[in-house]
Amino acid sequence: MISKNQLKLVNSLRLQKYRLEHGLFIAEGVKLVDEALKSNFDIYQIFATTEWISFGHLPKNRYLVEVVEISQAELEKISALATANQVLALVKLPSGIHLPDPAGEWTLLLDQIRDPGNLGTIIRTADWFGIDRIVAAENSVELWNPKVVQASMGSVFRMPVHYTDIEKYLSDNAQRVPVFGTMLQGEDIFNIQMGTEGIVVIGNESHGISDAVKPFITRRITIPAATAGSLGRAESLNASIAGAIICYEIRRQCPK
Amino acid sequence: MISKNQLKLVNSLRLQKYRLEHGLFIAEGVKLVDEALKSNFDIYQIFATTEWISFGHLPKNRYLVEVVEISQAELEKISALATANQVLALVKLPSGIHLPDPAGEWTLLLDQIRDPGNLGTIIRTADWFGIDRIVAAENSVELWNPKVVQASMGSVFRMPVHYTDIEKYLSDNAQRVPVFGTMLQGEDIFNIQMGTEGIVVIGNESHGISDAVKPFITRRITIPAATAGSLGRAESLNASIAGAIICYEIRRQCPK
């Protein structure tokens, strides 16, 4: 059974303020909690139905974690999913990780991604294509927002994501590795040689790449649109789509 | 000024039931309404602030359309955007369009896309890459859901989208053009010859391509993931990302 205080704690974690205050975030559903258990993250508490507990999801070699058995009705009370799915875990926020030298790596640099679903999808895609890390502008949507965690489908437990002053990061690193960005009148991606390392800038959903970041881009990429029909053509691609296509092209040219 | 009845009408159109009853859907914001005005769609009514009206967005050769001048406060009352943006149009639902022969065309077939943001993004991406049309399973999310219209960034006014019984559609057409679908253990997309026509199946966000559709797929495609690290790797790509990568590959091999 879930106590009043536990209920209050879980619900408070829907807000960033309380995630930071308690140092915890939420991972929900069988798949995500399995990923959390497989990861290097510490888990604070698990709320689960009999069904989940009896299935034996807890790895034998895992440190002790408190599992609170709750009813389906209780789970529905704390779940934000359309269909509550057996289990909800409170996971400890990781402590700051060192942001390494970008040489020899592929880094996605997110210039103010605002939509949690987009951020989660970008993390999942980067994980799929073996991108090494993500560097996000400090005012991007927060990583531990439940919608980001959910949309990442667990990739948030594997992909290193750093929040930092991206202008400083670029001014420190833009001379050392190529910096790619999708812009109008760039090199045609169909002909481009991506190479084996670099920073790929992904712009904001509405405003694209910001004026402060543009000067750092050393390789301008254009993803060609089809010739416009009589009614015109889409003016741009969604930020996570453009990012995914570049990740795909990196791996198409240089499988890993 | 907006009347009580107009206010009631606009708010009712947030629900599919009333969209069908009134034969209208909502397009909001300067960009989307501009796209609607450029399109072949009929516009029933426009609610706009002085700012929008005085800018002269209405094309001179456009048939008469009723423009109701409203205040910023009134616009905020009827807007579903985070930041209300000058204008909201009520657009007439198009009447049924004939679903043509897929020969010589590229068709995206959506096998139960549920998320309105995903559907909008797929339409926008398909428009960008010059895909000819989209065929959606009847139980997919509705095209005129305001979130679909918004996420499409206006491409919904250009891209033909048909809702139909996709099993019947496939059984009629799968012998005539290649049917591509992303599946495990398919041909590696890095080596595949896409050709110049075909149906590309995009599966459901959670369940992938349904069992009823799988037998129709004649070209199984795999988008290779990077080799898994010590913590594993993402298990799949988001449906709209996988779809976008196939659209990209079609145009990479055969620019249009």
Coordinates of C-alpha atoms in Angstrom, one line a residue:
Chain A
M1 CA 0.0 0.0 0.0
I2 CA 1.2 3.5 -0.8
S3 CA 1.3 6.0 2.1
K4 CA 0.0 9.6 1.9
N5 CA 3.5 10.9 2.0
Q6 CA 4.7 8.6 -0.7
L7 CA 1.7 9.6 -2.9
K8 CA 2.6 13.3 -2.3
L9 CA 6.2 12.7 -3.1
V10 CA 5.5 11.0 -6.4
N11 CA 3.0 13.6 -7.5
S12 CA 5.4 16.4 -6.6
L13 CA 8.1 14.9 -8.9
R14 CA 6.0 15.9 -11.9
L15 CA 7.5 19.4 -11.4
Q16 CA 11.2 20.2 -12.0
K17 CA 11.4 22.2 -8.7
Y18 CA 10.6 19.1 -6.6
R19 CA 12.8 16.8 -8.8
L20 CA 15.8 19.1 -7.9
E21 CA 14.7 19.4 -4.3
H22 CA 14.4 15.6 -3.8
G23 CA 17.1 14.6 -6.2
L24 CA 14.7 12.1 -7.8
F25 CA 12.9 11.6 -11.1
I26 CA 10.2 9.2 -12.3
A27 CA 10.5 6.2 -14.7
E28 CA 7.2 4.5 -15.5
G29 CA 6.2 1.2 -17.0
V30 CA 7.8 -2.2 -17.4
K31 CA 10.2 -1.3 -20.2
L32 CA 11.5 1.9 -18.7
V33 CA 12.0 0.4 -15.2
D34 CA 13.8 -2.6 -16.7
E35 CA 16.1 -0.2 -18.5
A36 CA 16.7 1.8 -15.2
L37 CA 17.5 -1.5 -13.4
K38 CA 20.0 -2.5 -16.1
S39 CA 21.6 1.0 -16.0
N40 CA 24.2 2.6 -13.7
F41 CA 21.5 4.7 -12.1
D42 CA 20.6 4.3 -8.4
I43 CA 17.0 3.6 -7.7
Y44 CA 15.4 5.0 -4.6
Q45 CA 12.0 3.2 -4.5
I46 CA 9.8 1.1 -6.7
F47 CA 6.0 1.0 -6.6
A48 CA 4.7 -2.1 -8.3
T49 CA 1.7 -4.3 -8.6
T50 CA 1.8 -8.0 -7.6
E51 CA 2.0 -8.9 -11.3
W52 CA 5.3 -7.0 -11.7
I53 CA 6.7 -8.3 -8.4
S54 CA 5.9 -11.9 -9.1
F55 CA 7.4 -11.8 -12.6
G56 CA 10.9 -11.4 -11.2
H57 CA 12.1 -8.2 -12.9
L58 CA 14.6 -7.4 -10.2
P59 CA 18.1 -8.6 -11.2
K60 CA 19.6 -10.9 -8.6
N61 CA 22.9 -9.0 -8.4
R62 CA 21.2 -5.6 -8.0
Y63 CA 21.8 -3.7 -4.7
L64 CA 18.8 -3.7 -2.4
V65 CA 16.0 -1.5 -3.6
E66 CA 12.8 -0.8 -1.7
V67 CA 9.8 -2.3 -3.5
V68 CA 6.3 -1.1 -2.3
E69 CA 3.5 -3.4 -3.4
I70 CA 0.5 -1.4 -4.5
S71 CA -2.9 -2.1 -6.1
Q72 CA -3.8 -1.4 -9.7
A73 CA -6.1 1.5 -8.4
E74 CA -3.2 3.0 -6.5
L75 CA -0.9 2.7 -9.5
E76 CA -3.5 4.5 -11.6
K77 CA -3.5 7.3 -9.1
I78 CA 0.3 7.9 -9.4
S79 CA 0.7 7.1 -13.1
A80 CA 0.8 9.7 -15.9
L81 CA 0.5 7.1 -18.6
A82 CA -2.7 6.7 -20.6
T83 CA -2.6 3.1 -19.5
A84 CA -0.8 2.5 -16.2
N85 CA 1.7 -0.2 -16.6
Q86 CA 2.5 -2.3 -13.5
V87 CA 5.4 -0.3 -12.1
L88 CA 6.7 3.2 -11.3
A89 CA 10.3 3.8 -10.1
L90 CA 11.8 6.8 -8.4
V91 CA 15.3 7.1 -9.7
K92 CA 18.1 9.2 -8.2
L93 CA 19.4 12.1 -10.3
P94 CA 23.0 11.4 -11.3
S95 CA 25.6 13.8 -10.1
G96 CA 27.4 16.1 -12.6
I97 CA 29.4 14.2 -15.2
H98 CA 32.6 15.6 -16.7
L99 CA 32.2 17.0 -20.2
P100 CA 35.1 15.5 -22.2
D101 CA 37.1 16.7 -25.2
P102 CA 35.0 16.2 -28.4
A103 CA 37.9 14.9 -30.4
G104 CA 37.3 11.5 -32.0
E105 CA 33.7 11.6 -30.9
W106 CA 30.3 12.5 -32.4
T107 CA 28.4 15.0 -30.3
L108 CA 24.9 16.4 -30.8
L109 CA 24.6 19.9 -29.6
L110 CA 21.1 21.0 -28.9
D111 CA 20.4 24.7 -29.3
Q112 CA 17.4 25.2 -27.1
I113 CA 15.1 22.2 -27.7
R114 CA 11.9 23.0 -25.9
D115 CA 9.6 20.1 -26.5
P116 CA 10.1 17.1 -24.1
G117 CA 8.9 14.6 -26.7
N118 CA 11.4 16.0 -29.2
L119 CA 14.3 15.8 -26.7
G120 CA 13.4 12.2 -25.7
T121 CA 13.2 11.2 -29.4
I122 CA 16.6 12.8 -30.1
I123 CA 18.2 10.9 -27.3
R124 CA 16.6 7.6 -28.5
T125 CA 17.8 8.2 -32.0
A126 CA 21.3 9.2 -30.9
D127 CA 21.5 6.0 -28.9
W128 CA 20.4 3.9 -31.8
F129 CA 23.0 5.4 -34.1
G130 CA 25.8 5.2 -31.5
I131 CA 26.3 9.0 -31.1
D132 CA 28.7 9.5 -28.2
R133 CA 27.1 12.3 -26.3
I134 CA 24.6 15.1 -26.2
V135 CA 25.4 18.7 -25.1
A136 CA 22.3 20.8 -24.5
A137 CA 21.9 24.6 -24.0
E138 CA 21.2 25.4 -20.4
N139 CA 17.7 26.7 -21.2
S140 CA 16.7 23.5 -23.1
V141 CA 13.9 21.4 -21.7
E142 CA 15.0 19.5 -18.6
L143 CA 16.3 16.0 -19.1
W144 CA 14.3 14.4 -16.2
N145 CA 10.9 15.7 -17.3
P146 CA 8.7 12.6 -17.2
K147 CA 7.8 13.1 -20.9
V148 CA 11.5 13.2 -21.9
V149 CA 12.2 10.0 -20.0
Q150 CA 9.2 8.3 -21.6
A151 CA 9.9 9.4 -25.1
S152 CA 13.5 8.3 -24.8
M153 CA 12.2 4.7 -24.2
G154 CA 15.1 4.2 -21.7
S155 CA 17.9 5.7 -23.8
V156 CA 18.1 8.4 -21.2
F157 CA 19.7 5.8 -19.0
R158 CA 22.5 5.2 -21.5
M159 CA 23.2 8.4 -23.4
P160 CA 25.4 11.0 -21.6
V161 CA 23.5 14.4 -21.7
H162 CA 25.3 17.5 -20.5
Y163 CA 23.7 20.9 -19.9
T164 CA 26.2 23.7 -20.4
D165 CA 26.8 27.2 -21.7
I166 CA 26.9 26.1 -25.4
E167 CA 28.5 29.4 -26.6
K168 CA 31.5 28.8 -24.3
Y169 CA 31.5 25.1 -25.3
L170 CA 31.6 26.0 -29.0
S171 CA 34.2 28.8 -28.5
D172 CA 36.4 26.2 -26.7
N173 CA 35.9 23.5 -29.3
A174 CA 34.9 24.8 -32.7
Q175 CA 38.5 25.1 -33.9
R176 CA 39.2 21.5 -33.0
V177 CA 36.5 19.5 -34.6
P178 CA 34.1 20.3 -37.5
V179 CA 30.8 21.8 -36.4
F180 CA 27.9 20.8 -38.6
G181 CA 24.6 22.6 -38.8
T182 CA 21.6 22.4 -41.1
M183 CA 21.1 25.7 -42.8
L184 CA 19.7 27.0 -46.1
Q185 CA 22.3 27.3 -48.9
G186 CA 24.7 24.8 -47.2
E187 CA 26.5 21.8 -48.8
D188 CA 24.1 19.3 -50.1
I189 CA 24.0 16.4 -47.6
F190 CA 23.8 13.9 -50.5
N191 CA 27.4 14.9 -51.5
I192 CA 29.0 15.7 -48.1
Q193 CA 31.8 13.8 -46.5
M194 CA 30.9 13.6 -42.8
G195 CA 34.2 12.2 -41.6
T196 CA 34.7 10.5 -38.3
E197 CA 34.2 13.2 -35.6
G198 CA 32.3 16.4 -35.0
I199 CA 29.7 18.4 -33.3
V200 CA 26.2 18.4 -35.0
V201 CA 24.1 21.4 -34.0
I202 CA 20.3 20.9 -33.8
G203 CA 18.3 24.1 -33.7
N204 CA 15.3 25.1 -31.8
E205 CA 11.9 23.8 -33.0
S206 CA 10.5 27.3 -34.0
H207 CA 13.6 29.5 -34.5
G208 CA 16.2 27.1 -35.9
I209 CA 19.8 27.6 -35.0
S210 CA 20.3 30.8 -32.9
D211 CA 22.3 33.8 -34.1
A212 CA 24.8 33.3 -31.3
V213 CA 25.6 29.8 -32.4
K214 CA 25.6 30.3 -36.2
P215 CA 29.1 31.8 -36.4
F216 CA 30.6 28.6 -34.9
I217 CA 29.3 26.4 -37.7
T218 CA 32.1 25.4 -40.0
R219 CA 30.2 22.9 -42.2
R220 CA 26.8 24.1 -43.3
I221 CA 24.5 21.2 -44.4
T222 CA 21.4 21.4 -46.5
I223 CA 19.0 18.4 -46.6
P224 CA 17.4 19.0 -50.1
A225 CA 13.7 19.3 -50.3
A226 CA 11.9 17.9 -53.4
T227 CA 11.1 20.4 -56.0
A228 CA 8.1 22.4 -54.9
G229 CA 4.7 21.5 -56.4
S230 CA 2.1 24.1 -57.4
L231 CA 1.1 24.6 -53.8
G232 CA 4.6 25.0 -52.5
R233 CA 6.5 22.7 -50.2
A234 CA 7.2 22.4 -46.4
E235 CA 9.6 25.2 -45.4
S236 CA 11.7 23.2 -43.1
L237 CA 12.0 19.8 -41.3
N238 CA 11.2 19.2 -37.6
A239 CA 14.4 19.6 -35.5
S240 CA 14.5 16.0 -34.3
I241 CA 13.9 14.7 -37.9
A242 CA 16.7 16.8 -39.3
G243 CA 19.0 15.6 -36.5
A244 CA 18.0 12.0 -37.1
I245 CA 18.8 12.2 -40.8
I246 CA 22.3 13.6 -40.0
C247 CA 22.9 10.7 -37.5
Y248 CA 21.7 8.3 -40.2
E249 CA 24.1 9.8 -42.7
I250 CA 27.0 9.7 -40.3
R251 CA 26.5 5.9 -39.8
R252 CA 25.7 5.3 -43.5
Q253 CA 29.1 6.7 -44.4
C254 CA 30.9 5.1 -41.5
P255 CA 29.2 2.2 -39.8
K256 CA 30.1 1.5 -36.2
Chain B
M1 CA -15.8 41.2 -31.4
I2 CA -16.5 37.5 -31.1
S3 CA -20.1 36.5 -30.2
K4 CA -21.1 33.9 -27.7
N5 CA -22.1 31.5 -30.4
Q6 CA -18.9 31.9 -32.3
L7 CA -16.9 31.3 -29.1
K8 CA -18.9 28.2 -28.5
L9 CA -18.4 27.0 -32.1
V10 CA -14.6 27.4 -32.0
N11 CA -14.3 25.7 -28.6
S12 CA -16.4 22.8 -29.8
L13 CA -14.1 22.2 -32.7
R14 CA -11.4 20.9 -30.3
L15 CA -13.4 17.7 -30.4
Q16 CA -13.6 15.4 -33.4
K17 CA -17.4 14.9 -32.9
Y18 CA -18.1 18.5 -33.5
R19 CA -15.5 18.8 -36.3
L20 CA -17.5 16.2 -38.2
E21 CA -20.9 17.7 -37.2
H22 CA -19.9 21.2 -38.4
G23 CA -17.6 20.1 -41.2
L24 CA -14.9 22.5 -39.9
F25 CA -11.4 22.4 -38.4
I26 CA -9.1 24.9 -36.8
A27 CA -5.9 26.4 -38.1
E28 CA -4.1 28.8 -35.8
G29 CA -1.3 31.3 -36.1
V30 CA 0.1 33.5 -38.9
K31 CA 2.0 30.7 -40.6
L32 CA -0.7 28.1 -40.7
V33 CA -3.4 30.5 -41.8
D34 CA -1.2 31.8 -44.6
E35 CA -0.7 28.2 -45.7
A36 CA -4.5 27.7 -45.6
L37 CA -5.1 30.8 -47.6
K38 CA -2.6 29.7 -50.3
S39 CA -4.1 26.2 -50.4
N40 CA -7.2 24.8 -52.2
F41 CA -9.1 24.6 -48.9
D42 CA -12.2 26.7 -48.4
I43 CA -12.1 28.9 -45.3
Y44 CA -15.3 29.5 -43.4
Q45 CA -14.3 32.3 -41.0
I46 CA -11.2 34.0 -39.7
F47 CA -10.8 35.6 -36.3
A48 CA -8.0 38.0 -36.2
T49 CA -6.5 40.9 -34.3
T50 CA -6.0 44.4 -35.9
E51 CA -2.3 43.6 -36.3
W52 CA -3.1 40.6 -38.6
I53 CA -5.8 42.5 -40.5
S54 CA -3.7 45.6 -41.2
F55 CA -0.7 43.5 -42.4
G56 CA -2.7 42.4 -45.5
H57 CA -2.4 38.7 -45.3
L58 CA -5.5 38.1 -47.4
P59 CA -4.6 37.5 -51.0
K60 CA -6.4 39.9 -53.4
N61 CA -7.6 37.1 -55.7
R62 CA -9.1 35.0 -52.9
Y63 CA -12.8 34.5 -52.7
L64 CA -14.6 36.4 -50.1
V65 CA -14.0 35.2 -46.6
E66 CA -15.5 36.5 -43.4
V67 CA -12.9 38.1 -41.1
V68 CA -14.0 38.9 -37.6
E69 CA -11.8 41.4 -35.8
I70 CA -11.2 40.4 -32.2
S71 CA -9.0 41.7 -29.3
Q72 CA -5.9 40.0 -28.1
A73 CA -7.8 39.0 -24.9
E74 CA -10.5 37.3 -27.1
L75 CA -7.9 35.6 -29.2
E76 CA -6.3 34.1 -26.1
K77 CA -9.7 32.8 -25.1
I78 CA -10.1 30.7 -28.2
S79 CA -6.4 29.8 -28.8
A80 CA -4.9 26.5 -27.8
L81 CA -1.3 27.7 -28.5
A82 CA 1.1 28.5 -25.7
T83 CA 1.4 32.0 -27.2
A84 CA -1.7 33.1 -29.1
N85 CA -0.6 34.3 -32.5
Q86 CA -2.8 37.0 -34.2
V87 CA -5.2 34.7 -36.0
L88 CA -7.4 31.6 -36.0
A89 CA -9.2 30.3 -39.0
L90 CA -12.1 27.8 -39.3
V91 CA -11.4 25.8 -42.4
K92 CA -13.9 23.6 -44.2
L93 CA -13.2 19.8 -44.2
P94 CA -12.5 18.7 -47.7
S95 CA -14.8 16.2 -49.3
G96 CA -13.6 12.7 -50.0
I97 CA -10.8 12.5 -52.5
H98 CA -10.3 9.6 -54.8
L99 CA -7.6 7.2 -53.8
P100 CA -5.6 6.6 -57.0
D101 CA -3.5 3.7 -58.3
P102 CA -0.1 3.7 -56.4
A103 CA 1.9 2.8 -59.6
G104 CA 4.6 5.3 -60.4
E105 CA 4.1 7.0 -57.0
W106 CA 5.6 7.0 -53.5
T107 CA 2.9 6.3 -50.9
L108 CA 3.4 6.2 -47.1
L109 CA 1.0 3.8 -45.5
L110 CA 0.4 4.5 -41.8
D111 CA -0.5 1.4 -39.8
Q112 CA -2.3 3.0 -36.8
I113 CA -0.3 6.1 -35.9
R114 CA -1.9 7.3 -32.6
D115 CA 0.0 10.4 -31.6
P116 CA -1.1 13.7 -33.3
G117 CA 2.3 15.2 -33.1
N118 CA 3.8 12.2 -34.9
L119 CA 1.2 12.3 -37.6
G120 CA 1.8 16.0 -38.2
T121 CA 5.5 15.5 -38.3
I122 CA 5.2 12.6 -40.8
I123 CA 3.0 14.8 -43.1
R124 CA 5.5 17.6 -42.9
T125 CA 8.4 15.3 -43.7
A126 CA 6.6 13.6 -46.5
D127 CA 5.8 17.0 -48.0
W128 CA 9.5 18.0 -47.7
F129 CA 10.7 15.0 -49.6
G130 CA 8.0 15.0 -52.2
I131 CA 6.2 11.8 -51.2
D132 CA 3.0 11.7 -53.3
R133 CA 0.4 10.7 -50.8
I134 CA -0.3 9.2 -47.4
V135 CA -2.7 6.4 -46.8
A136 CA -3.8 5.9 -43.1
A137 CA -5.5 3.1 -41.3
E138 CA -9.1 4.1 -40.4
N139 CA -8.3 3.9 -36.6
S140 CA -5.3 6.3 -36.9
V141 CA -5.5 9.6 -35.2
E142 CA -7.8 12.0 -37.0
L143 CA -6.1 14.3 -39.6
W144 CA -8.0 17.5 -38.4
N145 CA -7.0 17.2 -34.8
P146 CA -5.6 20.7 -34.0
K147 CA -2.3 19.1 -32.9
V148 CA -1.9 17.3 -36.2
V149 CA -2.6 20.5 -38.1
Q150 CA -0.2 22.4 -36.0
A151 CA 2.7 19.8 -36.1
S152 CA 2.3 19.6 -39.9
M153 CA 3.3 23.3 -40.1
G154 CA 0.8 23.7 -42.9
S155 CA 1.8 20.6 -45.0
V156 CA -1.6 19.2 -44.2
F157 CA -3.0 21.7 -46.7
R158 CA -0.8 20.2 -49.5
M159 CA -0.3 16.5 -48.8
P160 CA -3.2 14.2 -49.8
V161 CA -4.0 12.0 -46.8
H162 CA -6.6 9.2 -47.3
Y163 CA -8.2 7.1 -44.5
T164 CA -9.1 3.6 -45.7
D165 CA -9.2 -0.1 -44.9
I166 CA -5.5 -0.6 -45.3
E167 CA -5.7 -4.4 -45.5
K168 CA -8.0 -4.1 -48.4
Y169 CA -5.8 -1.4 -49.9
L170 CA -2.7 -3.7 -49.6
S171 CA -4.5 -6.8 -50.9
D172 CA -5.5 -4.7 -54.0
N173 CA -2.0 -3.2 -54.5
A174 CA 0.7 -5.3 -52.9
Q175 CA 1.3 -7.3 -56.1
R176 CA 1.6 -4.2 -58.2
V177 CA 4.2 -2.1 -56.5
P178 CA 6.9 -3.0 -53.9
V179 CA 5.8 -2.7 -50.3
F180 CA 8.6 -1.6 -47.9
G181 CA 8.5 -2.0 -44.2
T182 CA 11.1 -1.6 -41.4
M183 CA 11.5 -4.9 -39.6
L184 CA 14.2 -6.8 -37.8
Q185 CA 16.4 -9.0 -40.0
G186 CA 15.5 -7.2 -43.2
E187 CA 17.7 -6.0 -46.0
D188 CA 20.2 -3.4 -44.8
I189 CA 19.0 0.0 -45.9
F190 CA 22.6 1.0 -46.6
N191 CA 22.6 -1.4 -49.5
I192 CA 19.1 -1.4 -50.7
Q193 CA 17.9 -0.1 -54.1
M194 CA 14.6 1.7 -53.4
G195 CA 13.6 2.1 -57.0
T196 CA 11.1 4.7 -58.2
E197 CA 7.8 3.7 -56.8
G198 CA 6.3 1.9 -53.8
I199 CA 4.4 1.8 -50.6
V200 CA 6.3 2.4 -47.4
V201 CA 4.6 1.1 -44.3
I202 CA 5.1 2.9 -41.0
G203 CA 4.1 1.0 -37.9
N204 CA 2.3 2.0 -34.7
E205 CA 4.4 3.9 -32.1
S206 CA 4.2 1.1 -29.5
H207 CA 3.5 -2.1 -31.5
G208 CA 5.3 -1.5 -34.8
I209 CA 3.7 -3.0 -37.9
S210 CA 0.6 -5.1 -37.2
D211 CA 0.4 -8.8 -37.8
A212 CA -2.4 -8.2 -40.4
V213 CA -0.1 -6.0 -42.4
K214 CA 3.2 -7.9 -42.2
P215 CA 2.3 -10.5 -44.8
F216 CA 1.9 -7.8 -47.5
I217 CA 5.5 -6.5 -47.0
T218 CA 7.6 -7.6 -50.0
R219 CA 10.8 -5.6 -49.1
R220 CA 11.9 -5.8 -45.5
I221 CA 14.2 -3.0 -44.5
T222 CA 16.5 -2.8 -41.5
I223 CA 18.0 0.5 -40.4
P224 CA 21.1 -0.7 -38.7
A225 CA 21.8 0.4 -35.1
A226 CA 25.4 1.0 -34.0
T227 CA 27.0 -1.9 -32.2
A228 CA 25.6 -2.1 -28.6
G229 CA 27.8 -0.7 -25.8
S230 CA 28.1 -2.2 -22.4
L231 CA 24.7 -0.9 -21.4
G232 CA 22.9 -2.1 -24.5
R233 CA 21.3 0.1 -27.2
A234 CA 17.9 1.6 -28.1
E235 CA 15.6 -1.3 -29.2
S236 CA 13.9 0.6 -32.0
L237 CA 13.5 4.0 -33.6
N238 CA 10.4 6.2 -33.2
A239 CA 7.9 5.6 -36.0
S240 CA 8.2 9.1 -37.5
I241 CA 12.0 8.9 -37.4
A242 CA 12.1 5.6 -39.2
G243 CA 9.7 6.9 -41.8
A244 CA 11.7 10.1 -42.3
I245 CA 14.9 8.1 -42.8
I246 CA 13.2 6.0 -45.5
C247 CA 11.9 9.2 -47.2
Y248 CA 15.4 10.6 -47.1
E249 CA 16.9 7.5 -48.6
I250 CA 14.3 7.5 -51.4
R251 CA 15.3 11.0 -52.4
R252 CA 19.0 10.4 -51.8
Q253 CA 18.9 7.6 -54.4
C254 CA 16.5 9.4 -56.7
P255 CA 16.3 13.2 -56.3
K256 CA 13.1 14.8 -57.5

